XYZ file of C-alpha atoms in Angstrom:
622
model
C 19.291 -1.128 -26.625
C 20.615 -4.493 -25.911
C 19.322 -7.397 -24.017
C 21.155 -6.777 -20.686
C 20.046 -2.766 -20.760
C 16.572 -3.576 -21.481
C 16.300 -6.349 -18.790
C 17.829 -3.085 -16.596
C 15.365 -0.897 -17.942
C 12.570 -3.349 -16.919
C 13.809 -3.813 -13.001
C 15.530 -0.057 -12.635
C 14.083 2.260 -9.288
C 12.726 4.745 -11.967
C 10.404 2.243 -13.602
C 9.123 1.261 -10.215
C 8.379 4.539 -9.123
C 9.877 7.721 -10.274
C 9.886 9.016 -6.585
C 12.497 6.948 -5.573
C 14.618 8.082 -8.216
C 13.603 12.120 -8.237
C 14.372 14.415 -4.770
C 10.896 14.360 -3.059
C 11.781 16.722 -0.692
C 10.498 19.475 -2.424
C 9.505 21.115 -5.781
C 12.577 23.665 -6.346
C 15.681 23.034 -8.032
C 17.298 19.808 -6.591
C 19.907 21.000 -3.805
C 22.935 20.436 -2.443
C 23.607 16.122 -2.733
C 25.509 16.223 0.952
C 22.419 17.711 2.265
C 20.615 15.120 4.279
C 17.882 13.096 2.943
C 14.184 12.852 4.634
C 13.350 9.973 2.803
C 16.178 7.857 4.598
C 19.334 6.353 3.246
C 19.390 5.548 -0.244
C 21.407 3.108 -2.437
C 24.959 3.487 -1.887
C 24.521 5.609 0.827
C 25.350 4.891 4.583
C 22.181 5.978 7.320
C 21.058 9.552 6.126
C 24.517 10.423 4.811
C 26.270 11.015 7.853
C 29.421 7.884 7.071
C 29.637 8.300 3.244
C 33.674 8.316 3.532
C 34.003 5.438 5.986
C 31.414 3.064 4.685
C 31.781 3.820 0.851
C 35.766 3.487 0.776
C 36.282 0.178 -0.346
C 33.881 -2.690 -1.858
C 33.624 -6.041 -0.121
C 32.199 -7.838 -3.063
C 35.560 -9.520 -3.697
C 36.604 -9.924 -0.221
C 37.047 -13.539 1.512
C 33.768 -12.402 3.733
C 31.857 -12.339 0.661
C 33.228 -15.151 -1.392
C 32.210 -17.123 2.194
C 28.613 -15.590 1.641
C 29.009 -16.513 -2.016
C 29.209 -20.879 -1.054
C 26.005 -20.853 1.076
C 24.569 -18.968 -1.123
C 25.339 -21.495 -4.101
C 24.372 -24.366 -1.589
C 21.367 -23.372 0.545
C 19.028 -21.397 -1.856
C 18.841 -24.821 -4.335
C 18.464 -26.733 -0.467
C 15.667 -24.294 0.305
C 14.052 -24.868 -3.227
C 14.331 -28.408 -2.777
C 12.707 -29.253 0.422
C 9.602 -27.076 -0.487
C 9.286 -29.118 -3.759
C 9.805 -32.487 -2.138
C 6.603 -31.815 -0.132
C 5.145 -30.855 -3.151
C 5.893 -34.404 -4.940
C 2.716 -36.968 -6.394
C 5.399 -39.765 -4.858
C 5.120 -38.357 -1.134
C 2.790 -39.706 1.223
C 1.014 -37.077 2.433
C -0.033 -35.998 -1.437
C -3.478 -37.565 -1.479
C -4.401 -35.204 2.128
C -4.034 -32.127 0.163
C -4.658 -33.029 -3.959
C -8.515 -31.757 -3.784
C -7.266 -28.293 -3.166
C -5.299 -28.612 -6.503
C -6.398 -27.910 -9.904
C -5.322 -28.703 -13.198
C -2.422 -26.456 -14.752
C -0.332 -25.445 -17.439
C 3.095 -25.576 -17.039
C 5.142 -28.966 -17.423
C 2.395 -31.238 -16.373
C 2.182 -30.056 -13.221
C -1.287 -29.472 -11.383
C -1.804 -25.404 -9.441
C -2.143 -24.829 -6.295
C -4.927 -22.283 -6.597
C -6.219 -22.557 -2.749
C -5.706 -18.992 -1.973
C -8.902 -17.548 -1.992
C -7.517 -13.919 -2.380
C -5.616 -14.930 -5.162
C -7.448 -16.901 -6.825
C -10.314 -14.377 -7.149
C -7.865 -12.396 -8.775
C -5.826 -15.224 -11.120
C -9.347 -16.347 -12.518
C -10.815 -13.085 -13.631
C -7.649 -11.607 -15.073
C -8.610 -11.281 -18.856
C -12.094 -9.918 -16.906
C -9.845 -7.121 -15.570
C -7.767 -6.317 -18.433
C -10.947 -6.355 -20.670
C -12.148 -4.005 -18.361
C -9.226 -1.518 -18.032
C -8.580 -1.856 -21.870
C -12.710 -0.864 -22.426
C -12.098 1.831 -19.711
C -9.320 3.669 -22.183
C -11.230 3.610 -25.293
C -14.348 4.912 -23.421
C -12.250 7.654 -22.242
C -10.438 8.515 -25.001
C -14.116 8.876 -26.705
C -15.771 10.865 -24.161
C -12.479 13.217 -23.761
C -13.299 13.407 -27.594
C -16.997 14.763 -27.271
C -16.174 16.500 -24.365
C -13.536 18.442 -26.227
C -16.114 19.775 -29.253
C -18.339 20.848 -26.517
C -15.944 22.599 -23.929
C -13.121 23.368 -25.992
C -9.882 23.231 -23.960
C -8.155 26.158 -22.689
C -5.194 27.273 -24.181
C -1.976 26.434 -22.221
C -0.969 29.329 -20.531
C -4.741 29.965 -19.618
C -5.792 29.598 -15.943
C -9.047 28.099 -16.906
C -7.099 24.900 -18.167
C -7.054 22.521 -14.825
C -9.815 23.121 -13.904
C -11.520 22.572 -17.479
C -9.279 19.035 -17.228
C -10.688 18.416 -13.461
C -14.114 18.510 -14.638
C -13.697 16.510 -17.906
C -12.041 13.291 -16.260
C -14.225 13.879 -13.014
C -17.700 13.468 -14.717
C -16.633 10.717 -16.661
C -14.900 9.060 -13.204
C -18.405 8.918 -11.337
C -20.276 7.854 -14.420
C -17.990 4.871 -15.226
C -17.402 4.073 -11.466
C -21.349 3.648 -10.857
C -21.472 1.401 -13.782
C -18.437 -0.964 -13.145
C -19.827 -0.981 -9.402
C -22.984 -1.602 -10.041
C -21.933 -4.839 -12.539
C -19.527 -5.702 -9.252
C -22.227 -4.964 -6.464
C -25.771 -4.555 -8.463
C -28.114 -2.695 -5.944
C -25.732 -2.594 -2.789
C -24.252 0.749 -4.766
C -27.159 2.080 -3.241
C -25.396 1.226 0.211
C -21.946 2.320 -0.887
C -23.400 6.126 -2.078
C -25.806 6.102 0.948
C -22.231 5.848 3.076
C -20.265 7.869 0.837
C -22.907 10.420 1.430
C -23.333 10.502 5.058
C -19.372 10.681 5.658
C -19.502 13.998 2.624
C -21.686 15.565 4.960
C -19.592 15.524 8.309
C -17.062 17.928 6.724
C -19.739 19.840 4.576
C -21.444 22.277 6.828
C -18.366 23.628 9.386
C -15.614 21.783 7.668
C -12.945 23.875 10.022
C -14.696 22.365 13.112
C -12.718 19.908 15.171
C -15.850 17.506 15.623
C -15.026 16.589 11.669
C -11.675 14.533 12.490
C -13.688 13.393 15.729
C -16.958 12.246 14.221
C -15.125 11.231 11.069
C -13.262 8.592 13.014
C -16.563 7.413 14.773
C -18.562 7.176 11.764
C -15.967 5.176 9.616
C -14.826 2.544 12.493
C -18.425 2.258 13.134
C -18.824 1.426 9.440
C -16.116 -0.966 9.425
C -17.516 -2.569 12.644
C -21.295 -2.725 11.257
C -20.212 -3.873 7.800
C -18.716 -6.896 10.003
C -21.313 -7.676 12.298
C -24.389 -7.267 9.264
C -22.350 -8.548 6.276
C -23.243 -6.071 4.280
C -26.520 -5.078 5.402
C -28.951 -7.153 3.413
C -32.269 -5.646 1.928
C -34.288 -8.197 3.419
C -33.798 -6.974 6.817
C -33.721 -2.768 6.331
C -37.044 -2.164 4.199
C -39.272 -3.963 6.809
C -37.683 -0.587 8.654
C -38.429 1.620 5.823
C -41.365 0.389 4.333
C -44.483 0.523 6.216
C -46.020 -3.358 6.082
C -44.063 -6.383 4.655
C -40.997 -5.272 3.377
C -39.281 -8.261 3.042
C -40.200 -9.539 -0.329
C -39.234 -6.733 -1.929
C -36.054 -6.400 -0.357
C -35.230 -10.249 -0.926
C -35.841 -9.299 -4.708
C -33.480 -6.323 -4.241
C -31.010 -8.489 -2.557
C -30.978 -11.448 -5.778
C -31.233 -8.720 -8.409
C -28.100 -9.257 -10.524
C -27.095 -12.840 -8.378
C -26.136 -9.343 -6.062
C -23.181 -8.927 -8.567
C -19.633 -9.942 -9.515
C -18.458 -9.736 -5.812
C -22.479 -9.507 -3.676
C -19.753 -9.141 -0.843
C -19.017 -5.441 -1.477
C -18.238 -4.778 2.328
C -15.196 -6.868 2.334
C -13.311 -4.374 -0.625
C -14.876 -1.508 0.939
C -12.412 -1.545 4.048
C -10.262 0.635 1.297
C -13.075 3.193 0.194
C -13.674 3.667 4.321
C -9.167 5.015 4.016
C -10.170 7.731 1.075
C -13.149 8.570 3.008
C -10.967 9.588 5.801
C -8.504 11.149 3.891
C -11.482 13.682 2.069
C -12.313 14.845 5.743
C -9.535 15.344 7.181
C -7.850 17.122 4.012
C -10.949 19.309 3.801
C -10.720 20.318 7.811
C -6.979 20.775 7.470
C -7.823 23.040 4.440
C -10.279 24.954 5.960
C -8.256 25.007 8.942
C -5.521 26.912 6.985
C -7.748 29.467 5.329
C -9.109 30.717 8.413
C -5.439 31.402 9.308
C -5.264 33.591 7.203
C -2.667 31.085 4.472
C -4.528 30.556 1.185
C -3.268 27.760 -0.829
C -2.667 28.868 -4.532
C -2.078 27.183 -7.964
C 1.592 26.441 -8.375
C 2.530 27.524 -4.677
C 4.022 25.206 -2.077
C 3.008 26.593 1.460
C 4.705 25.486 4.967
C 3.522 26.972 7.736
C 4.209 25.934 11.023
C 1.894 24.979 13.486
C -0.425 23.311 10.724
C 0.477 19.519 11.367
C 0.613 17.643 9.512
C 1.206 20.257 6.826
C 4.028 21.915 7.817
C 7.536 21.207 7.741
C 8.096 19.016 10.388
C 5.330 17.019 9.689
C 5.830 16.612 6.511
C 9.535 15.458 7.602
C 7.634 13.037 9.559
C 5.660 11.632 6.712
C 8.547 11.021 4.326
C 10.553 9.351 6.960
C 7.218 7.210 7.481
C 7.779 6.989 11.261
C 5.563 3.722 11.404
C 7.953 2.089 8.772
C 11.361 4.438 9.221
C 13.889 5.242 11.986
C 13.645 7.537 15.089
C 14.586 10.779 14.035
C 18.201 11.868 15.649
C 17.841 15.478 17.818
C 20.423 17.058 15.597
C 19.074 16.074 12.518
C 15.722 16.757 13.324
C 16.690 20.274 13.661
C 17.960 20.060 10.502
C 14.711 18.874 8.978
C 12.981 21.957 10.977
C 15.031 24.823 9.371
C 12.227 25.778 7.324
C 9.891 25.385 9.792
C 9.360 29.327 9.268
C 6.906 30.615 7.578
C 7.216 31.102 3.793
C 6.070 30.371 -0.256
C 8.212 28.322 -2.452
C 7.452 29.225 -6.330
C 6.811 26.221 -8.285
C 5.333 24.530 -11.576
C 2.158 23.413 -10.081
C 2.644 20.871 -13.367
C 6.058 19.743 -11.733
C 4.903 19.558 -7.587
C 6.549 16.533 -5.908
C 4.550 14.022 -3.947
C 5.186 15.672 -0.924
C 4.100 19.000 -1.944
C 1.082 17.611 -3.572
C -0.163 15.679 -0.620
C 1.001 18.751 2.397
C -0.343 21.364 0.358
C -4.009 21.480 0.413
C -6.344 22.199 -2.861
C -8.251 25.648 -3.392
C -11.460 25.080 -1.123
C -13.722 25.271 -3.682
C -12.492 21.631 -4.885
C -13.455 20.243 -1.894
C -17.179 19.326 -3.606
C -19.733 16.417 -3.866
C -18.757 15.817 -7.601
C -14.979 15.536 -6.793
C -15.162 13.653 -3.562
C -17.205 11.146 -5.429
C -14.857 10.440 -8.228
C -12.253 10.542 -5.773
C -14.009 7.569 -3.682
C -15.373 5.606 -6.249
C -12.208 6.299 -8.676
C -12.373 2.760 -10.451
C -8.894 1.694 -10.948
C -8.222 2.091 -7.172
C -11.162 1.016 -6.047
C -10.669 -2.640 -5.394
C -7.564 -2.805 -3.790
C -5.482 0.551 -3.994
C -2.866 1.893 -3.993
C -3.993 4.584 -1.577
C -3.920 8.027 -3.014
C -4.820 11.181 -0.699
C -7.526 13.370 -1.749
C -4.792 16.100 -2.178
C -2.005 14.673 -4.478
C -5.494 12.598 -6.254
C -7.034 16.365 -7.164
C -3.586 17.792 -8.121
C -3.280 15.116 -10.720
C -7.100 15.267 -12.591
C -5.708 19.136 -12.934
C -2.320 18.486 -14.055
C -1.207 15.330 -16.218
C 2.217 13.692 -13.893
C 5.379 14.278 -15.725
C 5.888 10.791 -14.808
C 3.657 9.609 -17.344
C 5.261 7.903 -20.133
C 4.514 5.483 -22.508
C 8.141 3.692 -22.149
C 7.860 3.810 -18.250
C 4.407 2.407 -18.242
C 4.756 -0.665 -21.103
C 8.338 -1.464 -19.210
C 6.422 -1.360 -15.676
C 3.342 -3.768 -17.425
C 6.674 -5.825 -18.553
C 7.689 -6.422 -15.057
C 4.397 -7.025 -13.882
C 3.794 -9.769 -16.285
C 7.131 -11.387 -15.344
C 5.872 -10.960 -11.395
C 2.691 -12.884 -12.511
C 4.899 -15.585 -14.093
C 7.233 -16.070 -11.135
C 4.040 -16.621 -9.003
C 3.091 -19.219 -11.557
C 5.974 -20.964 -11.374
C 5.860 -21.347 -7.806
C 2.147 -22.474 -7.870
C 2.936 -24.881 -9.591
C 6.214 -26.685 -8.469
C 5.630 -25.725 -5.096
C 2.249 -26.595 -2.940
C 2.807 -24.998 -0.242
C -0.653 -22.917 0.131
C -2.318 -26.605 -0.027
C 0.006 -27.808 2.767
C -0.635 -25.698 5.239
C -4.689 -25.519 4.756
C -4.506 -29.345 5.215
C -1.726 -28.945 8.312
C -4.514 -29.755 10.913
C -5.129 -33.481 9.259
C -1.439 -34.368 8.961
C -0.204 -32.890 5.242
C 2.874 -31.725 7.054
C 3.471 -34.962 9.340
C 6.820 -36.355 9.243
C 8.692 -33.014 7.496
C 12.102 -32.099 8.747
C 12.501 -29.151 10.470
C 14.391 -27.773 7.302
C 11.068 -28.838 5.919
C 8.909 -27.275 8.096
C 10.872 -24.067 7.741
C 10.564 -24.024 4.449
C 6.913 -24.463 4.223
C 6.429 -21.278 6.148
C 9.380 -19.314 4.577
C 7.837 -19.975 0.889
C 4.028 -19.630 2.286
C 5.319 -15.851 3.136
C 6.622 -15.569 -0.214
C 3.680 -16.288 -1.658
C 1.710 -14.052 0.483
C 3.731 -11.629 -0.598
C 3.296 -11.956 -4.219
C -0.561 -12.404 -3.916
C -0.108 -8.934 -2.264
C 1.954 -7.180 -5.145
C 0.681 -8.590 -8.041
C -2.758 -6.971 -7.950
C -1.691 -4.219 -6.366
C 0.982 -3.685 -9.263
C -1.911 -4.730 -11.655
C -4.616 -1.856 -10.390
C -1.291 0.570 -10.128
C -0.703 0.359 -13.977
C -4.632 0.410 -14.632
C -4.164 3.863 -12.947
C -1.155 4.546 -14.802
C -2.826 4.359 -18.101
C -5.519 6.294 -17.067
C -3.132 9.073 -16.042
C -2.726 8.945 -12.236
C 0.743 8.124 -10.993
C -0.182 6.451 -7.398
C 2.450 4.953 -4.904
C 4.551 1.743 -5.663
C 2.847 -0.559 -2.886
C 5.529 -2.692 -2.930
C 9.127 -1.712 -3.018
C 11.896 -4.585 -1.653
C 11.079 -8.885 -2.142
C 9.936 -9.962 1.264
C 13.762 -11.565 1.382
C 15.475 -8.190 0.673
C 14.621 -7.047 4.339
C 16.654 -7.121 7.584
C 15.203 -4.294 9.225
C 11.176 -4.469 11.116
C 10.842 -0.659 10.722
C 12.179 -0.356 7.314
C 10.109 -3.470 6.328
C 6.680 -1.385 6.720
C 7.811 1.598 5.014
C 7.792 -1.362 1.973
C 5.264 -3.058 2.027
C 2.053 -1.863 1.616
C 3.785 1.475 1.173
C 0.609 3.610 0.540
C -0.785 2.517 3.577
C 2.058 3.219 5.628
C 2.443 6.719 4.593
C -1.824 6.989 4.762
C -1.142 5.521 8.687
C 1.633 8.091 9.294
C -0.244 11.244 7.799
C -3.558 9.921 9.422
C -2.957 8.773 12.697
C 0.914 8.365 13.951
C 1.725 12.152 13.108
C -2.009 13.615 14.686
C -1.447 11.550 17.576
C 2.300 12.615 18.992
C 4.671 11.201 16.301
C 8.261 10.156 17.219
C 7.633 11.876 20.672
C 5.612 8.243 21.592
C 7.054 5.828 19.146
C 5.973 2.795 20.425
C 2.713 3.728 22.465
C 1.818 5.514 19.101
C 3.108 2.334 17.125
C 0.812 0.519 19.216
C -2.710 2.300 18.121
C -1.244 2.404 14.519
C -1.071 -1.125 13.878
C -4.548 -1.817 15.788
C -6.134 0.154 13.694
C -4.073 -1.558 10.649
C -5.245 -5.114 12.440
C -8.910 -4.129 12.186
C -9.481 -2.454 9.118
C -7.391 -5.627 7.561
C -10.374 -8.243 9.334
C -11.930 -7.564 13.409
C -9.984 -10.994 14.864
C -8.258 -11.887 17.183
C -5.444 -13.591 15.370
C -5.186 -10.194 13.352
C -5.162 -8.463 16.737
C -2.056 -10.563 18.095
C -0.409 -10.112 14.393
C -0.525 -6.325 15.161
C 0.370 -6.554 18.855
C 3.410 -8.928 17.568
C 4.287 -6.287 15.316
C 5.260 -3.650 17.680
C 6.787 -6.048 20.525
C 9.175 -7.195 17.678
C 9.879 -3.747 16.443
C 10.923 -2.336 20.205
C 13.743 -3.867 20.448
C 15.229 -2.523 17.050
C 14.021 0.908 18.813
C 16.081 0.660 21.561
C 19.381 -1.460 19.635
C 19.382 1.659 17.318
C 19.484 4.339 20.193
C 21.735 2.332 22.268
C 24.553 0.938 19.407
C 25.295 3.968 17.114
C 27.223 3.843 14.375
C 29.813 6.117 16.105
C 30.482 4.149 19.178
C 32.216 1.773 17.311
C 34.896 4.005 16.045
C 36.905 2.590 13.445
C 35.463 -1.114 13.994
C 33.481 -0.877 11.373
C 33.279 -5.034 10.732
C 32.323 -5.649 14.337
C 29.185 -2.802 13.717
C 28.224 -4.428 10.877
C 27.878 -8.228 12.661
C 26.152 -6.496 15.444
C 23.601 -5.154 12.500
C 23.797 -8.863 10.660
C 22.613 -10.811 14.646
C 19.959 -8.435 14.934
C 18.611 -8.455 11.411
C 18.423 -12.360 11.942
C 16.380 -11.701 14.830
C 14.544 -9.319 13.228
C 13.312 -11.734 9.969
C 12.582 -14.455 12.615
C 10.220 -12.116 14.422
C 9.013 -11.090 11.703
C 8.311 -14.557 9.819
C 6.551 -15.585 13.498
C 4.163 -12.650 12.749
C 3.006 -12.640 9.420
C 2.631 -16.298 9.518
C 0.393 -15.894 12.374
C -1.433 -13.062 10.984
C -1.940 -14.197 7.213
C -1.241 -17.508 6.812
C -1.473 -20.005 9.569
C -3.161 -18.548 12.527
C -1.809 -19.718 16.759
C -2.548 -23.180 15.877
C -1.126 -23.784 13.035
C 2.332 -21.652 14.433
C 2.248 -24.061 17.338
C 2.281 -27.192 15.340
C 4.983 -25.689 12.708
C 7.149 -24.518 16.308
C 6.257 -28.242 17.883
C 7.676 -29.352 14.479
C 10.786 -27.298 14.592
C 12.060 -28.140 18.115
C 9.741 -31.349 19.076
């Protein structure tokens, strides 16, 4: 393999994520490639297949158009570069406002902008983390070793095998989850089982009931409003409750035991257990749902029965197009998508079920237990900060190992994670533009140019997004190695985006499709896009923080996404005939409209707040 295929090995779809590469629409044979695609258009192929003559003719990469494209591109990207690093300088004046929040680094001299809280949490314990996941193998490997003399393993072709592999890895999930939580969280894992417990029951005792999606909800946005207002519910103040007499003493020991851990804030990365808490319930009512219908899920069968949303067809049309994050569905090929709406059993390897199989098609009842719900919600790799995984498709793969599993594909994903964490070094250091805007209020940005000021926020996004992707990526290969294949969180560079809908099916990926399954599809679907739009992102604005700046961000959100709504029903592809160049600068003036929205957002939402937008906009047009 030579240098240029190996750098194309590293940054190829299939190393990302094998499901953007394999058909996800379903576990038989791959079908016809003119058939239309639920997942959306794909590389090289116009919207959902329906102009692949007209738009795939001829290439424009050698066209005057594009050589024009070509010269700003030369010009303005080193302009953009440049204007963040001037602000960045020792030499400019505003240096000394921001230098406390630097810190010394190690590439060309240059100090870090380490400011970033979230980041920097996760920058500094890096060798902590890899120590961690790297102990986490061996123990496993060890264990699986033991376990393996004392349960010998099925043969292959026996039907004992999955579940003998569920309950080896499950066992050993809890055990090492309690331990690594307890070292994060010392006695708050009391708290975190005490909650994991309460929410187990809700769907224990008459899981088919429809008070468990009802009471579900209530109890875990109550949690995630009372882990807010009590930070974390210290000791102190509940055993003066629970203990007859003085209480306190006893609980003030219980709350310095340990320092209180790694991270004595464990309610801040529970927002993500409260997701797979939801996702247990509601898989187990669905389930049980099902079986009283009479449709029993079995071991390498893919069920779609209609009227079961969102496990039936439709739905599950729904969830790949990831409503939130996709397009409104067309009436004609929505009826396409609902041809096999009918009842009926597709025959496959349960070894080989796609994603969307594994997360529609619900596991035997029986798995829905204690012991599996627990590893499920404490699984360690995922625990921090995701990817999301459903209880379903999570099950599914502690039974059967993911054919996506391969050494290669793993070691070239860690390759391209490590060159992710070097990019974000680079930019930390040659560009301070985390510093700049902490420091905007007491004049770090005074006397920019608007090109400047622009910049500021433009590479402030960039960074945010990085932050993002970098431990997601990180806790996605730590699950990779320990042989679950969860979603790619982030799919496109923040820069790589023109459209507002397709922009959330990419970012944050796993929570888009847990928001779709969850809430948009229960709730209506693409019958309400926007209304349902609207509850979606204020639930994704409070279980991200309970503000009111997060509040607007979400709000923002879907006001900027209504007009691509409407622009798509109202300027279809066919009304422009054989004008295709005039289509395509009606898609290029909305797509600039649609990254300025979106910049006024996120920078409102994650980086700056009101304020600090007001003072960039005052800076931009004074």
């Amino acid at each position: 393999m030579g240098p240029l295929s190996a750098i194309r090995a590293v940054f190829s779809l299939d190393t990302l994520d094998t499901r953007l590469t394999a058909d996800a629409r379903s576990s038989s044979p791959p079908k016809d490639p003119t058939a239309p695609s639920i997942q959306g258009p794909q590389i090289g192929e116009s919207s959902r297949g329906r102009y692949p003559k007209e738009e795939t003719r001829y290439s424009l990469w050698r066209t005057p158009e594009f050589f024009a494209y070509y010269l700003v591109f030369i010009i303005v990207i080193p302009m953009m570069f440049k204007a963040a690093s001037d602000l960045s300088q020792e030499s400019h004046p505003n240096y000394k406002i921001y230098q406390h929040l630097l810190q010394e680094g190690w590439i060309a001299g240059r100090k870090v902008d380490n400011s970033d809280q979230q980041y920097a949490s996760f920058r500094n314990n890096i060798p902590t983390l890899a120590g961690v996941m790297s102990l986490q193998f061996v123990l496993r490997r060890g264990y699986e070793f033991i376990f393996t003399k004392i349960f010998p393993t099925p043969p292959p072709n026996s039907s004992y095998r999955p579940g003998h592999r569920l309950n080896k890895r499950k066992i050993f999930d809890i055990l090492f989850a309690c331990i690594f939580l307890f070292a994060l969280h010392s006695l708050s894992l009391i708290k975190i089982l005490f909650i994991c417990f309460i929410n187990f029951l809700i769907s224990y005792f008459h899981p088919s009931s429809i008070w468990v999606p009802i009471l579900t909800w209530i109890f875990n946005m109550g949690i995630l409003f009372a882990n807010e207002r009590y930070r974390g519910y210290q000791f102190r103040e509940l055993l003066p409750w629970l203990i007859a007499g003085e209480g306190s003493g006893v609980g003030y020991a219980m709350d310095k035991f340990m320092n209180g851990g790694l991270l004595n804030r464990w309610e801040i990365s529970f927002n993500i257990t409260v997701m797979r808490l939801i996702s247990y319930n509601l898989d187990h009512y669905w389930a049980a749902v099902q079986l009283e219908s009479g449709v029993e899920s079995e071991e390498g069968t893919v069920i779609e029965v209609g009227g079961l949303a969102p496990n039936d067809a439709g739905a599950a049309a729904d969830e790949e197009l990831g409503r939130v994050g996709g397009s409104v569905m067309e009436p004609e090929e929505e009826e396409r998508l609902m041809m096999n709406r009918d009842d009926k059993k597709k025959q496959a390897d349960p070894a080989n079920l796609s994603e969307r199989d594994r997360v529609s098609n619900p596991a035997r009842i029986e798995d829905y237990g204690l012991l599996n719900y627990l590893a499920y919600a404490l699984y360690t790799p995922l625990y921090l900060a995701g990817p999301i995984i459903t209880f379903n498709d999570f099950v599914h793969q502690q039974k059967y190992s993911s054919p996506s599993l391969k050494v290669r594909r793993i070691a070239l994903y860690a390759i391209r994670l490590v060159f992710s964490i070097l990019v974000m070094e680079f930019i930390l250091h040659f560009m301070y533009v985390v510093a700049i805007s902490k420091t905007g209020s007491r004049g770090s940005w005074a006397g920019a140019t608007p090109f400047q000021l622009a910049m500021l926020g433009y590479f402030n996004l960039h960074i945010i997004w990085l932050k993002l992707m970098i431990p997601w990526r990180f806790f996605r290969l730590w699950a990779l190695v320990d042989g679950v294949d969860p979603v790619e969180n982030m799919l496109r560079c923040m820069s790589n985006n023109y459209s507002a809908l397709l922009f959330w099916r990419s970012w944050h990926r796993s929570f888009n499709r847990w928001t779709v399954r969850y809430i948009y599809i229960p709730i209506g679907g693409a019958r309400r896009p926007l209304i349902n739009m609207l509850a979606v992102f204020t639930f994704v604005a409070l279980w991200h923080d309970i503000s009111m700046k997060l509040l607007v961000w979400g709000w923002l959100i879907v006001l900027f996404i209504a007009p691509e709504v409407f622009a798509k029903r109202l300027c279809k592809r066919e009304r422009f005939g054989d004008h295709a160049t005039l289509y395509r600068m009606v898609c290029a003036i909305g797509s600039v409209g649609n990254v300025l929205m979106m910049m006024v957002a996120n920078l409102i939402g994650f980086a700056i707040g009101l304020d600090g937008m007001k003072d960039m906009i005052h800076g931009l047009y004074p």
